[in-house]
Coordinates of C-alpha atoms in Angstrom, one line a residue:
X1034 CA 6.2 20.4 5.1
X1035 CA 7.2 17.4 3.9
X1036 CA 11.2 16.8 2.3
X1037 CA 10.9 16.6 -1.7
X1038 CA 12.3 13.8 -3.6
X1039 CA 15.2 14.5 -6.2
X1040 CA 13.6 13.5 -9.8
X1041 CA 15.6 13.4 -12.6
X1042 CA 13.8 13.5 -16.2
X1043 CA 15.6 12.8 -19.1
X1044 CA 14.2 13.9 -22.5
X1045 CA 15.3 14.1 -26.5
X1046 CA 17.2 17.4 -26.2
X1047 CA 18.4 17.8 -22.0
X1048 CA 18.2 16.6 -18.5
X1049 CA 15.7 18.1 -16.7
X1050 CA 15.9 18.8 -12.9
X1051 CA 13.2 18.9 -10.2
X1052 CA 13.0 22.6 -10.1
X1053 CA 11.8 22.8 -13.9
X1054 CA 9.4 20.4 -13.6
X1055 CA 6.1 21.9 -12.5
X1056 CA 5.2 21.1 -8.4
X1057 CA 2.5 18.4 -8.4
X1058 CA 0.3 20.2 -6.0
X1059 CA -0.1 17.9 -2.7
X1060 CA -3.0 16.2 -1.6
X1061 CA -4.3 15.3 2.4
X1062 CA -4.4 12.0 3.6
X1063 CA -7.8 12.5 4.2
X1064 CA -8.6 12.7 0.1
X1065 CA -7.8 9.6 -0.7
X1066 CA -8.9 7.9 2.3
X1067 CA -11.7 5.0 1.5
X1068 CA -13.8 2.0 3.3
X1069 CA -14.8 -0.9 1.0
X1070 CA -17.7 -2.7 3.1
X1071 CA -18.9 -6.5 2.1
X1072 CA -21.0 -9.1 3.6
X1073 CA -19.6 -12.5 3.5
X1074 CA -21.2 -15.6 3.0
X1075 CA -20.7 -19.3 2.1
X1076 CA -19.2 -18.6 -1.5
X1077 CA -16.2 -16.5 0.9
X1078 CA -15.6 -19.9 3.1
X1079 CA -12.3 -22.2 2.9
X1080 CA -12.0 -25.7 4.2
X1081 CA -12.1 -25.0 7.5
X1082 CA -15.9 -23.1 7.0
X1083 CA -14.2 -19.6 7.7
X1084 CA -13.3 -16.5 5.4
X1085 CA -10.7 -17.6 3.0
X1086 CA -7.6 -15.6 3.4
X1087 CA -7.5 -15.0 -0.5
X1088 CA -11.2 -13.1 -0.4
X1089 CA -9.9 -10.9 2.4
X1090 CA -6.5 -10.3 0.8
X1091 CA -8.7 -9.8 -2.5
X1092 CA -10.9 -7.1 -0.7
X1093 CA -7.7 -5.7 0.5
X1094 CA -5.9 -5.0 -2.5
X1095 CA -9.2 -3.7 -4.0
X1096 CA -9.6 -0.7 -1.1
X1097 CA -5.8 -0.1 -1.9
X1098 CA -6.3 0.1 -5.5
X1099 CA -9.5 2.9 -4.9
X1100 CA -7.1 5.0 -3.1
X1101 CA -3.9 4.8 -5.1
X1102 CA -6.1 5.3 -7.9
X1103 CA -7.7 8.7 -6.0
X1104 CA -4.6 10.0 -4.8
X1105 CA -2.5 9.6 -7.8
X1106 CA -5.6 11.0 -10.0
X1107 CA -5.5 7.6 -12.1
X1108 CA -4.5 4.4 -12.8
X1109 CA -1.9 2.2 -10.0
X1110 CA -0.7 -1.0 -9.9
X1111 CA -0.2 -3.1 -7.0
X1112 CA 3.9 -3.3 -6.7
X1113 CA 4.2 -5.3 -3.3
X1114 CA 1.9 -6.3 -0.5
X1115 CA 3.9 -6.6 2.7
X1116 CA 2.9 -7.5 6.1
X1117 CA -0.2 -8.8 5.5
X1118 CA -1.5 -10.0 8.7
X1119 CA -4.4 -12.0 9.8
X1120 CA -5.7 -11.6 13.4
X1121 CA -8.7 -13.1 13.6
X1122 CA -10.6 -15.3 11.9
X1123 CA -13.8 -14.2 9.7
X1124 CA -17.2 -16.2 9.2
X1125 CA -19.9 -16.3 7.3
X1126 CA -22.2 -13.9 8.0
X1127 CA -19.7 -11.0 8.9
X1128 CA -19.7 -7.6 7.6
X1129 CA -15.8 -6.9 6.8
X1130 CA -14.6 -2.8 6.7
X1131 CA -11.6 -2.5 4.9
X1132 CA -10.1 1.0 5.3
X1133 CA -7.6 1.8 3.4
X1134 CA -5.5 5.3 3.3
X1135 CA -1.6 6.4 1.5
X1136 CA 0.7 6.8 4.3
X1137 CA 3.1 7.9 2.2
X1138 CA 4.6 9.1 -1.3
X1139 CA 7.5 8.8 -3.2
X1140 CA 8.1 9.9 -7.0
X1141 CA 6.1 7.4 -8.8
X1142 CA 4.7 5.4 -5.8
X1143 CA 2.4 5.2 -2.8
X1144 CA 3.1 2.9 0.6
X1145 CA -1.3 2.6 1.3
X1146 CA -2.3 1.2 4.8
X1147 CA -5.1 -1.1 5.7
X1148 CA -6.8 -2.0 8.3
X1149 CA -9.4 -4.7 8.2
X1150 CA -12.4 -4.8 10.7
X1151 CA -15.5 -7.1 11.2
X1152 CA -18.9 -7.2 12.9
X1153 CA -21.9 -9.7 12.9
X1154 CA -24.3 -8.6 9.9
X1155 CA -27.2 -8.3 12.8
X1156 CA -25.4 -7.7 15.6
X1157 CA -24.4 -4.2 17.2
X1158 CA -21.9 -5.1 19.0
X1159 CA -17.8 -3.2 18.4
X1160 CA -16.2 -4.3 15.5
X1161 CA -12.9 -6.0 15.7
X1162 CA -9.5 -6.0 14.0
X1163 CA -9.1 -8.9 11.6
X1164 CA -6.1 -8.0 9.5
X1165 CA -4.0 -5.3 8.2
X1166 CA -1.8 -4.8 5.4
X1167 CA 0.8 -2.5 3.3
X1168 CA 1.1 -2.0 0.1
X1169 CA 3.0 -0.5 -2.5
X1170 CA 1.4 1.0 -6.1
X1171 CA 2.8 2.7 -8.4
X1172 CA 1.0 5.0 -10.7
X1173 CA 1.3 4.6 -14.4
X1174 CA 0.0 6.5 -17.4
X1175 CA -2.0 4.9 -20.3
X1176 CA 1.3 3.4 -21.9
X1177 CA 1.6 1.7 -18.3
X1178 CA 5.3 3.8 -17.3
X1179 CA 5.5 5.2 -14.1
X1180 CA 4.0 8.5 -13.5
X1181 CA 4.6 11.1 -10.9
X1182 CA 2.3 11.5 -7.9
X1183 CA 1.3 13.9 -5.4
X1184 CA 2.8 13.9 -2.4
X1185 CA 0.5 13.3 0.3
X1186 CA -0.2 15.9 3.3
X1187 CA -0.4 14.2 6.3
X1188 CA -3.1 15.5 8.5
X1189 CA -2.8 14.3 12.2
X1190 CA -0.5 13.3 14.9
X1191 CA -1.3 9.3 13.7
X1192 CA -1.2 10.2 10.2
X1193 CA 2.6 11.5 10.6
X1194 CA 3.4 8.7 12.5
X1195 CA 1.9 6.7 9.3
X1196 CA 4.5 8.5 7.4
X1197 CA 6.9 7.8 9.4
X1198 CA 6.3 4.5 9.9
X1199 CA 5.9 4.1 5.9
X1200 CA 9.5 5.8 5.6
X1201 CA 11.3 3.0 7.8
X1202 CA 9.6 0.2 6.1
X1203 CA 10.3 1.6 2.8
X1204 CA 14.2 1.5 3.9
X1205 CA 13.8 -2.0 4.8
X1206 CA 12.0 -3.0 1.5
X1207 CA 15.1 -1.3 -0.4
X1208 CA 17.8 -2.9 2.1
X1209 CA 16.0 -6.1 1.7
X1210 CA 16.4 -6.1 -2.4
X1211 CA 19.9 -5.1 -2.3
X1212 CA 21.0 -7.9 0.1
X1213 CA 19.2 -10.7 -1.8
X1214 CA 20.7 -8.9 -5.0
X1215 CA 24.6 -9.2 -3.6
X1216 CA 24.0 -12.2 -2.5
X1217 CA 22.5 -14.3 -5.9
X1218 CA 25.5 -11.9 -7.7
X1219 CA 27.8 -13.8 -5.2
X1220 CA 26.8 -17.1 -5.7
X1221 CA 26.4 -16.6 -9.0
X1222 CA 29.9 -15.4 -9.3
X1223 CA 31.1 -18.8 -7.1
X1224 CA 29.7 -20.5 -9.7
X1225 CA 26.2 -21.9 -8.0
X1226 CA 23.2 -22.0 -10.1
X1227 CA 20.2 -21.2 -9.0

């Protein structure tokens, strides 16, 4: 079993602790888990006559979105896309996977991996890695504030690593936003303008 998060709620009349709110009942990696397939073609091409980087990243955050959007049981919104990585390039005429699944869950968020493959439309040869990507949603309600999510039940031996994985970059992210935070509040305070 997974460690909970501490969640405070405050209302009108009293704090409310963790264990009075009701347990969101958790959810397998594997519910959530999604392939968005597309053919692309010579509206998808940059200057260079390959894939442009903003289709795949498009296609990306799409996939992501879908799963968020599954796992939390409604609407997410893209907070951060980190480590977006491009490993090969992608031409006209490929058939892009994107798979996308939520490595891991905090109180209001969701850390969803991607992996992006490609084959030749008429070809049946392996595909091959093109790209991969994190990214961070958080769910919201219909006024748009942060809602809670389930946590997600990893499955397998990779999916746990996933987690883990998630856990340590999540850490970084946070460490990351601190540092740059102490250090504008120092210049600021030396008097620099930024």
């Amino acid at each position: 079993m997974l460690p909970r998060h501490k969640v405070g709620v405050m209302t009108e009349q009293a704090s409310i602790t963790e264990s009075e709110i009701p347990d969101i009942p958790g959810k397998p990696t594997s519910a959530s888990r999604t392939t968005l397939s597309h053919i692309m073609t010579h509206n998808d091409t940059n200057l260079l006559g390959t894939v442009h980087g903003g289709v795949i990243m498009k296609l990306v955050d799409d996939a992501a979105g879908a799963v968020a959007g599954r796992h939390s049981g409604g609407p997410a919104v893209t907070a951060s896309m980190d480590e977006m990585a491009f490993l090969e390039p992608v031409r006209v005429g490929d058939l892009v996977h994107v798979k996308a699944q939520v490595n891991w869950t905090g109180r209001t968020s969701m850390e969803v991996g991607v992996r992006v493959l490609a084959e030749r439309w008429n070809e049946s040869t392996p595909t091959t890695q093109v790209g991969s990507a994190y990214l961070v949603f958080t769910a919201v309600d219909a006024d748009g504030r942060p809602r809670r999510v389930p946590p997600v039940l990893p499955e397998t031996d990779r999916d746990r690593r996933r987690y883990q994985e998630a856990q340590i970059r999540r850490t970084h992210r946070l460490a990351r936003r601190r540092a740059i935070k102490e250090l504008r509040e120092k210049r600021a305070a030396e008097g620099y303008e930024d």
